[in-house]
């Protein structure tokens, strides 16, 4: 027997580059540096993320701070309790539509029909509740179901028949716009009961101060508990986890923001029902995307369709379901928009609604190229857009300027997204 045969794998002398082998052995996950180096570890991790193009929500958060500083310096009413309350209520309709757009963008696709679908859903609910005498809750559920069914139909043409999503949803934009006009009839407007279910979506406030502070306490407490339990599970599995100091710092920051918002709400009318519903949907959809196998399948498809297919994922079913989710959220957003004006009319879903919904998702941090994003991006993005609109409105800036500024913000975000993606490829992380 030769000496090679007697040498076991464990005793074999490494070949190749010994320095690289040593580095591979001694390499430490950068996320563990925070445990060993404290603030220096955080700084080093931050620099690593910047070099790798992992900007996350940093640009949009910085943008929000800049927007607040600029408009508050121009008009002291910008950060008033009433203006903040109005902004967070107004943003919900577009924000709901944007949540559905996030799901579609994660696939690397687009849905151009959401504006028309939102208008069609509000028309369906109004006709059923006002003209047909249905209970409002039944009309609302039917309208949301109709929106999801419409989205699924778009998904069928895209996923099964192979038509481009852009073309399918562009056709949907035109078709459902015509459907809405036909449904509303010659008058073109159906007034809703301002004290009914739909009317209360944007006009009801929890006036008891305990409601806003209680929600802030619940949000902060749930975040602390879930973060702590998540870290325990990661430690038990032997994978990197956040140190307790990091978790406590994040909890304190969230608590300060939450209680500050609660204080501002209580200086005006109280906690808006619309904001509560929006937060519930954001938490639920974030859980679906990050904590369920379905969410992992959506991200996988955004990364590589062929790899997902070979991994056994039902690509067709996931694609159809994502467009159904987009249609459903478009319908929900349409109901909130109808609530804001207490009617369903021919202008529903028109104007800049579609562009704002897509822009909100992209500005918030969802990639146009698929595979990267969270539903919380819809919240951040729509906050930016509505804050700009309200800030310019306080200064009586002309409508054309609003469009140009919003377009500039969107272009900047897309450029950052493209540069980030290129940087990640260079760093070997995309």
GROMACS .gro file of C-alpha atoms in nm:
model
  430
    1UNK     CA    1   0.000   0.000   0.000
    2UNK     CA    2   0.142   0.341  -0.092
    3UNK     CA    3   0.200   0.624   0.152
    4UNK     CA    4  -0.086   0.812  -0.008
    5UNK     CA    5  -0.324   0.533   0.083
    6UNK     CA    6  -0.207   0.541   0.445
    7UNK     CA    7  -0.265   0.914   0.486
    8UNK     CA    8  -0.604   0.995   0.636
    9UNK     CA    9  -0.798   1.305   0.525
   10UNK     CA   10  -0.755   1.459   0.867
   11UNK     CA   11  -0.377   1.423   0.852
   12UNK     CA   12  -0.339   1.535   0.493
   13UNK     CA   13  -0.128   1.844   0.438
   14UNK     CA   14  -0.330   2.130   0.288
   15UNK     CA   15  -0.240   2.231  -0.064
   16UNK     CA   16  -0.296   2.555  -0.251
   17UNK     CA   17  -0.290   2.890  -0.075
   18UNK     CA   18  -0.214   2.843   0.298
   19UNK     CA   19  -0.288   3.210   0.378
   20UNK     CA   20  -0.638   3.180   0.230
   21UNK     CA   21  -0.694   2.858   0.422
   22UNK     CA   22  -0.588   3.024   0.746
   23UNK     CA   23  -0.817   3.319   0.679
   24UNK     CA   24  -1.105   3.080   0.612
   25UNK     CA   25  -1.048   2.916   0.949
   26UNK     CA   26  -1.012   3.236   1.149
   27UNK     CA   27  -1.283   3.440   0.971
   28UNK     CA   28  -1.552   3.567   1.204
   29UNK     CA   29  -1.902   3.666   1.104
   30UNK     CA   30  -1.895   4.050   1.108
   31UNK     CA   31  -2.222   4.052   1.303
   32UNK     CA   32  -2.036   3.900   1.599
   33UNK     CA   33  -1.803   4.199   1.624
   34UNK     CA   34  -2.061   4.395   1.821
   35UNK     CA   35  -2.024   4.149   2.107
   36UNK     CA   36  -1.648   4.185   2.125
   37UNK     CA   37  -1.584   4.547   2.032
   38UNK     CA   38  -1.892   4.738   2.143
   39UNK     CA   39  -1.932   5.070   1.959
   40UNK     CA   40  -1.627   4.996   1.745
   41UNK     CA   41  -1.796   4.676   1.637
   42UNK     CA   42  -2.111   4.863   1.534
   43UNK     CA   43  -1.901   5.112   1.340
   44UNK     CA   44  -1.709   4.836   1.164
   45UNK     CA   45  -2.030   4.653   1.077
   46UNK     CA   46  -2.181   4.975   0.943
   47UNK     CA   47  -1.878   5.035   0.720
   48UNK     CA   48  -1.893   4.678   0.595
   49UNK     CA   49  -2.259   4.718   0.497
   50UNK     CA   50  -2.189   5.045   0.317
   51UNK     CA   51  -1.904   4.887   0.119
   52UNK     CA   52  -2.124   4.590   0.032
   53UNK     CA   53  -2.414   4.812  -0.074
   54UNK     CA   54  -2.641   4.694   0.208
   55UNK     CA   55  -2.799   5.033   0.272
   56UNK     CA   56  -3.138   4.902   0.381
   57UNK     CA   57  -3.376   5.178   0.492
   58UNK     CA   58  -3.099   5.422   0.584
   59UNK     CA   59  -3.145   5.655   0.281
   60UNK     CA   60  -3.522   5.688   0.322
   61UNK     CA   61  -3.497   5.747   0.698
   62UNK     CA   62  -3.238   6.018   0.638
   63UNK     CA   63  -3.467   6.159   0.368
   64UNK     CA   64  -3.761   6.172   0.611
   65UNK     CA   65  -3.551   6.357   0.866
   66UNK     CA   66  -3.439   6.607   0.604
   67UNK     CA   67  -3.798   6.657   0.486
   68UNK     CA   68  -3.916   6.724   0.841
   69UNK     CA   69  -3.633   6.968   0.913
   70UNK     CA   70  -3.677   7.160   0.586
   71UNK     CA   71  -4.056   7.195   0.596
   72UNK     CA   72  -4.064   7.267   0.970
   73UNK     CA   73  -3.814   7.548   0.917
   74UNK     CA   74  -4.038   7.682   0.641
   75UNK     CA   75  -4.365   7.645   0.833
   76UNK     CA   76  -4.397   7.566   1.202
   77UNK     CA   77  -4.732   7.396   1.138
   78UNK     CA   78  -4.569   7.106   0.954
   79UNK     CA   79  -4.492   6.905   1.270
   80UNK     CA   80  -4.810   7.011   1.445
   81UNK     CA   81  -5.033   6.742   1.590
   82UNK     CA   82  -5.309   6.808   1.336
   83UNK     CA   83  -5.076   6.792   1.036
   84UNK     CA   84  -4.908   6.471   1.154
   85UNK     CA   85  -5.248   6.313   1.216
   86UNK     CA   86  -5.371   6.421   0.873
   87UNK     CA   87  -5.058   6.282   0.705
   88UNK     CA   88  -5.083   5.942   0.873
   89UNK     CA   89  -5.452   5.909   0.785
   90UNK     CA   90  -5.414   6.027   0.425
   91UNK     CA   91  -5.125   5.791   0.357
   92UNK     CA   92  -5.320   5.475   0.442
   93UNK     CA   93  -5.513   5.442   0.113
   94UNK     CA   94  -5.205   5.470  -0.106
   95UNK     CA   95  -5.000   5.276   0.149
   96UNK     CA   96  -5.234   4.976   0.136
   97UNK     CA   97  -5.206   4.964  -0.242
   98UNK     CA   98  -4.828   4.994  -0.210
   99UNK     CA   99  -4.816   4.690   0.021
  100UNK     CA  100  -4.958   4.478  -0.261
  101UNK     CA  101  -4.711   4.634  -0.503
  102UNK     CA  102  -4.425   4.523  -0.275
  103UNK     CA  103  -4.527   4.159  -0.323
  104UNK     CA  104  -4.526   4.200  -0.702
  105UNK     CA  105  -4.194   4.385  -0.706
  106UNK     CA  106  -4.036   4.106  -0.502
  107UNK     CA  107  -4.097   3.885  -0.806
  108UNK     CA  108  -3.928   4.144  -1.027
  109UNK     CA  109  -4.262   4.220  -1.196
  110UNK     CA  110  -4.502   4.515  -1.204
  111UNK     CA  111  -4.878   4.564  -1.165
  112UNK     CA  112  -5.012   4.868  -1.349
  113UNK     CA  113  -5.377   4.786  -1.279
  114UNK     CA  114  -5.388   4.862  -0.905
  115UNK     CA  115  -5.523   5.216  -0.946
  116UNK     CA  116  -5.815   5.106  -1.161
  117UNK     CA  117  -5.877   4.800  -0.944
  118UNK     CA  118  -5.897   5.022  -0.635
  119UNK     CA  119  -6.154   5.242  -0.810
  120UNK     CA  120  -6.353   4.941  -0.931
  121UNK     CA  121  -6.359   4.794  -0.579
  122UNK     CA  122  -6.487   5.119  -0.428
  123UNK     CA  123  -6.756   5.135  -0.697
  124UNK     CA  124  -6.862   4.774  -0.628
  125UNK     CA  125  -6.886   4.839  -0.253
  126UNK     CA  126  -7.082   5.161  -0.305
  127UNK     CA  127  -7.330   5.004  -0.547
  128UNK     CA  128  -7.390   4.703  -0.322
  129UNK     CA  129  -7.419   4.903   0.002
  130UNK     CA  130  -7.614   5.205  -0.125
  131UNK     CA  131  -7.803   5.097  -0.436
  132UNK     CA  132  -7.861   4.731  -0.353
  133UNK     CA  133  -7.906   4.769   0.022
  134UNK     CA  134  -7.643   4.517   0.128
  135UNK     CA  135  -7.498   4.541   0.479
  136UNK     CA  136  -7.180   4.744   0.452
  137UNK     CA  137  -6.963   4.472   0.600
  138UNK     CA  138  -7.084   4.230   0.331
  139UNK     CA  139  -7.026   4.486   0.056
  140UNK     CA  140  -6.673   4.551   0.186
  141UNK     CA  141  -6.584   4.181   0.197
  142UNK     CA  142  -6.728   4.126  -0.151
  143UNK     CA  143  -6.530   4.421  -0.291
  144UNK     CA  144  -6.205   4.295  -0.138
  145UNK     CA  145  -6.274   3.945  -0.267
  146UNK     CA  146  -6.346   4.089  -0.612
  147UNK     CA  147  -6.014   4.273  -0.604
  148UNK     CA  148  -5.828   3.954  -0.514
  149UNK     CA  149  -6.010   3.763  -0.788
  150UNK     CA  150  -5.922   4.032  -1.043
  151UNK     CA  151  -5.558   4.011  -0.938
  152UNK     CA  152  -5.565   3.633  -0.966
  153UNK     CA  153  -5.703   3.665  -1.319
  154UNK     CA  154  -5.412   3.891  -1.410
  155UNK     CA  155  -5.177   3.638  -1.253
  156UNK     CA  156  -5.332   3.359  -1.460
  157UNK     CA  157  -5.264   3.537  -1.787
  158UNK     CA  158  -4.908   3.605  -1.672
  159UNK     CA  159  -4.814   3.278  -1.500
  160UNK     CA  160  -5.010   3.023  -1.705
  161UNK     CA  161  -5.042   3.177  -2.051
  162UNK     CA  162  -4.704   3.348  -2.041
  163UNK     CA  163  -4.819   3.702  -2.128
  164UNK     CA  164  -4.590   3.978  -1.994
  165UNK     CA  165  -4.714   4.117  -1.663
  166UNK     CA  166  -4.664   4.471  -1.793
  167UNK     CA  167  -4.900   4.412  -2.088
  168UNK     CA  168  -5.157   4.215  -1.887
  169UNK     CA  169  -5.187   4.473  -1.611
  170UNK     CA  170  -5.185   4.762  -1.858
  171UNK     CA  171  -5.486   4.600  -2.024
  172UNK     CA  172  -5.633   4.556  -1.676
  173UNK     CA  173  -5.582   4.925  -1.605
  174UNK     CA  174  -5.799   5.017  -1.904
  175UNK     CA  175  -6.057   4.741  -1.859
  176UNK     CA  176  -6.126   4.801  -1.489
  177UNK     CA  177  -6.136   5.175  -1.543
  178UNK     CA  178  -6.415   5.119  -1.797
  179UNK     CA  179  -6.581   4.872  -1.559
  180UNK     CA  180  -6.580   5.130  -1.280
  181UNK     CA  181  -6.735   5.397  -1.502
  182UNK     CA  182  -7.001   5.150  -1.617
  183UNK     CA  183  -7.076   5.043  -1.260
  184UNK     CA  184  -7.116   5.397  -1.130
  185UNK     CA  185  -7.370   5.476  -1.402
  186UNK     CA  186  -7.464   5.808  -1.555
  187UNK     CA  187  -7.440   6.010  -1.233
  188UNK     CA  188  -7.081   5.902  -1.189
  189UNK     CA  189  -7.091   5.946  -0.811
  190UNK     CA  190  -7.239   5.743  -0.527
  191UNK     CA  191  -7.230   5.910  -0.186
  192UNK     CA  192  -7.150   5.690   0.112
  193UNK     CA  193  -7.283   5.712   0.466
  194UNK     CA  194  -7.019   5.914   0.650
  195UNK     CA  195  -7.115   5.735   0.973
  196UNK     CA  196  -7.112   5.389   0.815
  197UNK     CA  197  -6.840   5.125   0.811
  198UNK     CA  198  -6.656   5.264   0.509
  199UNK     CA  199  -6.698   5.624   0.621
  200UNK     CA  200  -6.550   5.548   0.962
  201UNK     CA  201  -6.235   5.397   0.816
  202UNK     CA  202  -6.071   5.739   0.799
  203UNK     CA  203  -6.291   5.949   1.028
  204UNK     CA  204  -6.299   5.740   1.346
  205UNK     CA  205  -6.052   5.823   1.623
  206UNK     CA  206  -5.993   5.656   1.960
  207UNK     CA  207  -6.031   5.966   2.174
  208UNK     CA  208  -5.926   5.806   2.504
  209UNK     CA  209  -5.559   5.894   2.562
  210UNK     CA  210  -5.503   5.543   2.693
  211UNK     CA  211  -5.563   5.400   2.344
  212UNK     CA  212  -5.263   5.570   2.182
  213UNK     CA  213  -5.031   5.516   2.479
  214UNK     CA  214  -5.154   5.160   2.517
  215UNK     CA  215  -5.080   5.081   2.154
  216UNK     CA  216  -4.733   5.234   2.190
  217UNK     CA  217  -4.668   5.018   2.497
  218UNK     CA  218  -4.793   4.704   2.321
  219UNK     CA  219  -4.583   4.768   2.011
  220UNK     CA  220  -4.270   4.830   2.219
  221UNK     CA  221  -4.330   4.531   2.446
  222UNK     CA  222  -4.404   4.291   2.161
  223UNK     CA  223  -4.090   4.403   1.979
  224UNK     CA  224  -3.877   4.344   2.289
  225UNK     CA  225  -4.023   4.000   2.356
  226UNK     CA  226  -4.006   3.878   1.997
  227UNK     CA  227  -3.650   4.010   1.958
  228UNK     CA  228  -3.541   3.841   2.281
  229UNK     CA  229  -3.701   3.508   2.190
  230UNK     CA  230  -3.558   3.529   1.839
  231UNK     CA  231  -3.209   3.583   1.979
  232UNK     CA  232  -3.252   3.286   2.212
  233UNK     CA  233  -3.351   3.062   1.923
  234UNK     CA  234  -3.053   3.178   1.717
  235UNK     CA  235  -2.814   3.120   2.005
  236UNK     CA  236  -2.956   2.772   2.060
  237UNK     CA  237  -2.906   2.699   1.690
  238UNK     CA  238  -2.546   2.823   1.705
  239UNK     CA  239  -2.593   3.109   1.459
  240UNK     CA  240  -2.507   3.480   1.508
  241UNK     CA  241  -2.756   3.679   1.713
  242UNK     CA  242  -2.783   4.034   1.836
  243UNK     CA  243  -2.638   4.113   2.180
  244UNK     CA  244  -2.884   4.215   2.449
  245UNK     CA  245  -2.748   4.571   2.445
  246UNK     CA  246  -2.839   4.597   2.077
  247UNK     CA  247  -3.190   4.467   2.139
  248UNK     CA  248  -3.243   4.710   2.427
  249UNK     CA  249  -3.115   5.004   2.221
  250UNK     CA  250  -3.353   4.922   1.937
  251UNK     CA  251  -3.640   4.882   2.182
  252UNK     CA  252  -3.568   5.219   2.341
  253UNK     CA  253  -3.559   5.390   2.000
  254UNK     CA  254  -3.887   5.227   1.897
  255UNK     CA  255  -4.041   5.317   2.232
  256UNK     CA  256  -3.941   5.682   2.201
  257UNK     CA  257  -4.084   5.706   1.848
  258UNK     CA  258  -4.404   5.520   1.945
  259UNK     CA  259  -4.478   5.725   2.256
  260UNK     CA  260  -4.390   6.050   2.076
  261UNK     CA  261  -4.642   5.960   1.806
  262UNK     CA  262  -4.900   5.870   2.072
  263UNK     CA  263  -4.842   6.205   2.244
  264UNK     CA  264  -4.892   6.392   1.917
  265UNK     CA  265  -5.211   6.201   1.836
  266UNK     CA  266  -5.355   6.280   2.177
  267UNK     CA  267  -5.291   6.651   2.120
  268UNK     CA  268  -5.542   6.642   1.833
  269UNK     CA  269  -5.832   6.397   1.798
  270UNK     CA  270  -5.671   6.082   1.932
  271UNK     CA  271  -5.547   5.762   1.771
  272UNK     CA  272  -5.679   5.722   1.411
  273UNK     CA  273  -5.847   5.391   1.332
  274UNK     CA  274  -5.695   5.401   0.982
  275UNK     CA  275  -5.342   5.407   1.123
  276UNK     CA  276  -5.413   5.112   1.351
  277UNK     CA  277  -5.552   4.903   1.064
  278UNK     CA  278  -5.254   4.991   0.844
  279UNK     CA  279  -5.006   4.887   1.115
  280UNK     CA  280  -5.191   4.557   1.166
  281UNK     CA  281  -5.169   4.478   0.795
  282UNK     CA  282  -4.801   4.573   0.787
  283UNK     CA  283  -4.717   4.344   1.079
  284UNK     CA  284  -4.920   4.057   0.931
  285UNK     CA  285  -4.770   4.083   0.582
  286UNK     CA  286  -4.418   4.124   0.721
  287UNK     CA  287  -4.469   3.806   0.922
  288UNK     CA  288  -4.590   3.623   0.611
  289UNK     CA  289  -4.290   3.731   0.405
  290UNK     CA  290  -4.020   3.675   0.666
  291UNK     CA  291  -4.152   3.392   0.883
  292UNK     CA  292  -4.341   3.156   0.653
  293UNK     CA  293  -4.244   2.915   0.378
  294UNK     CA  294  -4.469   3.108   0.139
  295UNK     CA  295  -4.269   3.424   0.198
  296UNK     CA  296  -3.944   3.242   0.134
  297UNK     CA  297  -4.086   3.114  -0.194
  298UNK     CA  298  -4.171   3.469  -0.302
  299UNK     CA  299  -3.815   3.585  -0.231
  300UNK     CA  300  -3.676   3.277  -0.404
  301UNK     CA  301  -3.872   3.354  -0.722
  302UNK     CA  302  -3.742   3.708  -0.716
  303UNK     CA  303  -3.389   3.573  -0.700
  304UNK     CA  304  -3.414   3.307  -0.971
  305UNK     CA  305  -3.720   3.153  -1.129
  306UNK     CA  306  -3.532   2.855  -1.271
  307UNK     CA  307  -3.358   2.777  -0.942
  308UNK     CA  308  -3.694   2.801  -0.763
  309UNK     CA  309  -3.853   2.562  -1.011
  310UNK     CA  310  -3.572   2.311  -0.964
  311UNK     CA  311  -3.611   2.341  -0.588
  312UNK     CA  312  -3.970   2.218  -0.622
  313UNK     CA  313  -4.151   2.548  -0.580
  314UNK     CA  314  -4.483   2.575  -0.764
  315UNK     CA  315  -4.388   2.886  -0.958
  316UNK     CA  316  -4.728   2.923  -1.126
  317UNK     CA  317  -4.923   2.907  -0.800
  318UNK     CA  318  -4.698   3.156  -0.622
  319UNK     CA  319  -4.715   3.402  -0.910
  320UNK     CA  320  -5.094   3.388  -0.928
  321UNK     CA  321  -5.123   3.427  -0.550
  322UNK     CA  322  -4.894   3.731  -0.548
  323UNK     CA  323  -5.106   3.909  -0.808
  324UNK     CA  324  -5.417   3.811  -0.610
  325UNK     CA  325  -5.261   3.974  -0.302
  326UNK     CA  326  -5.187   4.284  -0.507
  327UNK     CA  327  -5.548   4.302  -0.625
  328UNK     CA  328  -5.681   4.247  -0.275
  329UNK     CA  329  -5.471   4.526  -0.128
  330UNK     CA  330  -5.566   4.753  -0.418
  331UNK     CA  331  -5.931   4.697  -0.321
  332UNK     CA  332  -5.859   4.770   0.046
  333UNK     CA  333  -5.674   5.087  -0.049
  334UNK     CA  334  -5.964   5.189  -0.272
  335UNK     CA  335  -6.205   5.159   0.021
  336UNK     CA  336  -5.987   5.386   0.234
  337UNK     CA  337  -5.964   5.639  -0.046
  338UNK     CA  338  -6.343   5.630  -0.087
  339UNK     CA  339  -6.379   5.679   0.288
  340UNK     CA  340  -6.162   5.989   0.270
  341UNK     CA  341  -6.410   6.165   0.037
  342UNK     CA  342  -6.720   5.972   0.155
  343UNK     CA  343  -6.807   5.867  -0.198
  344UNK     CA  344  -6.715   5.654  -0.496
  345UNK     CA  345  -6.678   5.860  -0.811
  346UNK     CA  346  -6.532   5.855  -1.160
  347UNK     CA  347  -6.200   6.002  -1.048
  348UNK     CA  348  -6.133   5.708  -0.815
  349UNK     CA  349  -5.806   5.533  -0.898
  350UNK     CA  350  -5.707   5.803  -1.147
  351UNK     CA  351  -5.449   6.080  -1.136
  352UNK     CA  352  -5.116   6.003  -0.977
  353UNK     CA  353  -5.242   5.721  -0.752
  354UNK     CA  354  -5.076   5.440  -0.950
  355UNK     CA  355  -4.743   5.619  -0.972
  356UNK     CA  356  -4.750   5.712  -0.603
  357UNK     CA  357  -4.824   5.354  -0.498
  358UNK     CA  358  -4.535   5.217  -0.704
  359UNK     CA  359  -4.308   5.504  -0.604
  360UNK     CA  360  -4.383   5.448  -0.235
  361UNK     CA  361  -4.267   5.086  -0.253
  362UNK     CA  362  -3.951   5.179  -0.444
  363UNK     CA  363  -3.867   5.488  -0.238
  364UNK     CA  364  -3.914   5.282   0.079
  365UNK     CA  365  -3.642   5.040  -0.031
  366UNK     CA  366  -3.804   4.763  -0.236
  367UNK     CA  367  -3.587   4.675  -0.534
  368UNK     CA  368  -3.726   4.705  -0.885
  369UNK     CA  369  -3.511   4.405  -0.979
  370UNK     CA  370  -3.687   4.164  -0.742
  371UNK     CA  371  -3.575   3.962  -0.443
  372UNK     CA  372  -3.526   4.248  -0.196
  373UNK     CA  373  -3.780   4.440   0.007
  374UNK     CA  374  -4.022   4.439   0.298
  375UNK     CA  375  -4.378   4.554   0.338
  376UNK     CA  376  -4.254   4.817   0.586
  377UNK     CA  377  -4.098   4.983   0.282
  378UNK     CA  378  -4.449   5.085   0.180
  379UNK     CA  379  -4.491   5.274   0.507
  380UNK     CA  380  -4.161   5.459   0.475
  381UNK     CA  381  -4.213   5.541   0.108
  382UNK     CA  382  -4.568   5.667   0.139
  383UNK     CA  383  -4.464   5.876   0.440
  384UNK     CA  384  -4.204   6.046   0.222
  385UNK     CA  385  -4.451   6.113  -0.060
  386UNK     CA  386  -4.740   6.237   0.154
  387UNK     CA  387  -4.508   6.445   0.373
  388UNK     CA  388  -4.372   6.620   0.065
  389UNK     CA  389  -4.726   6.681  -0.061
  390UNK     CA  390  -4.844   6.827   0.269
  391UNK     CA  391  -4.528   7.034   0.313
  392UNK     CA  392  -4.566   7.188  -0.032
  393UNK     CA  393  -4.937   7.238   0.028
  394UNK     CA  394  -4.864   7.436   0.344
  395UNK     CA  395  -4.644   7.663   0.134
  396UNK     CA  396  -4.908   7.685  -0.142
  397UNK     CA  397  -4.666   7.542  -0.397
  398UNK     CA  398  -4.822   7.479  -0.739
  399UNK     CA  399  -4.926   7.126  -0.833
  400UNK     CA  400  -4.673   7.093  -1.120
  401UNK     CA  401  -4.387   7.151  -0.874
  402UNK     CA  402  -4.522   6.871  -0.653
  403UNK     CA  403  -4.503   6.629  -0.944
  404UNK     CA  404  -4.150   6.736  -1.031
  405UNK     CA  405  -4.023   6.704  -0.675
  406UNK     CA  406  -4.183   6.362  -0.630
  407UNK     CA  407  -4.031   6.253  -0.962
  408UNK     CA  408  -3.690   6.371  -0.845
  409UNK     CA  409  -3.718   6.172  -0.522
  410UNK     CA  410  -3.823   5.862  -0.717
  411UNK     CA  411  -3.537   5.897  -0.966
  412UNK     CA  412  -3.287   5.939  -0.684
  413UNK     CA  413  -3.418   5.624  -0.518
  414UNK     CA  414  -3.400   5.420  -0.837
  415UNK     CA  415  -3.043   5.538  -0.895
  416UNK     CA  416  -2.950   5.438  -0.539
  417UNK     CA  417  -3.113   5.099  -0.596
  418UNK     CA  418  -2.915   5.045  -0.916
  419UNK     CA  419  -2.586   5.153  -0.760
  420UNK     CA  420  -2.655   4.936  -0.456
  421UNK     CA  421  -2.722   4.634  -0.673
  422UNK     CA  422  -2.400   4.693  -0.869
  423UNK     CA  423  -2.204   4.732  -0.544
  424UNK     CA  424  -2.346   4.409  -0.407
  425UNK     CA  425  -2.243   4.225  -0.722
  426UNK     CA  426  -1.891   4.365  -0.689
  427UNK     CA  427  -1.884   4.251  -0.326
  428UNK     CA  428  -2.013   3.908  -0.426
  429UNK     CA  429  -2.340   3.942  -0.232
  430UNK     CA  430  -2.595   3.950  -0.519
   0.00000   0.00000   0.00000
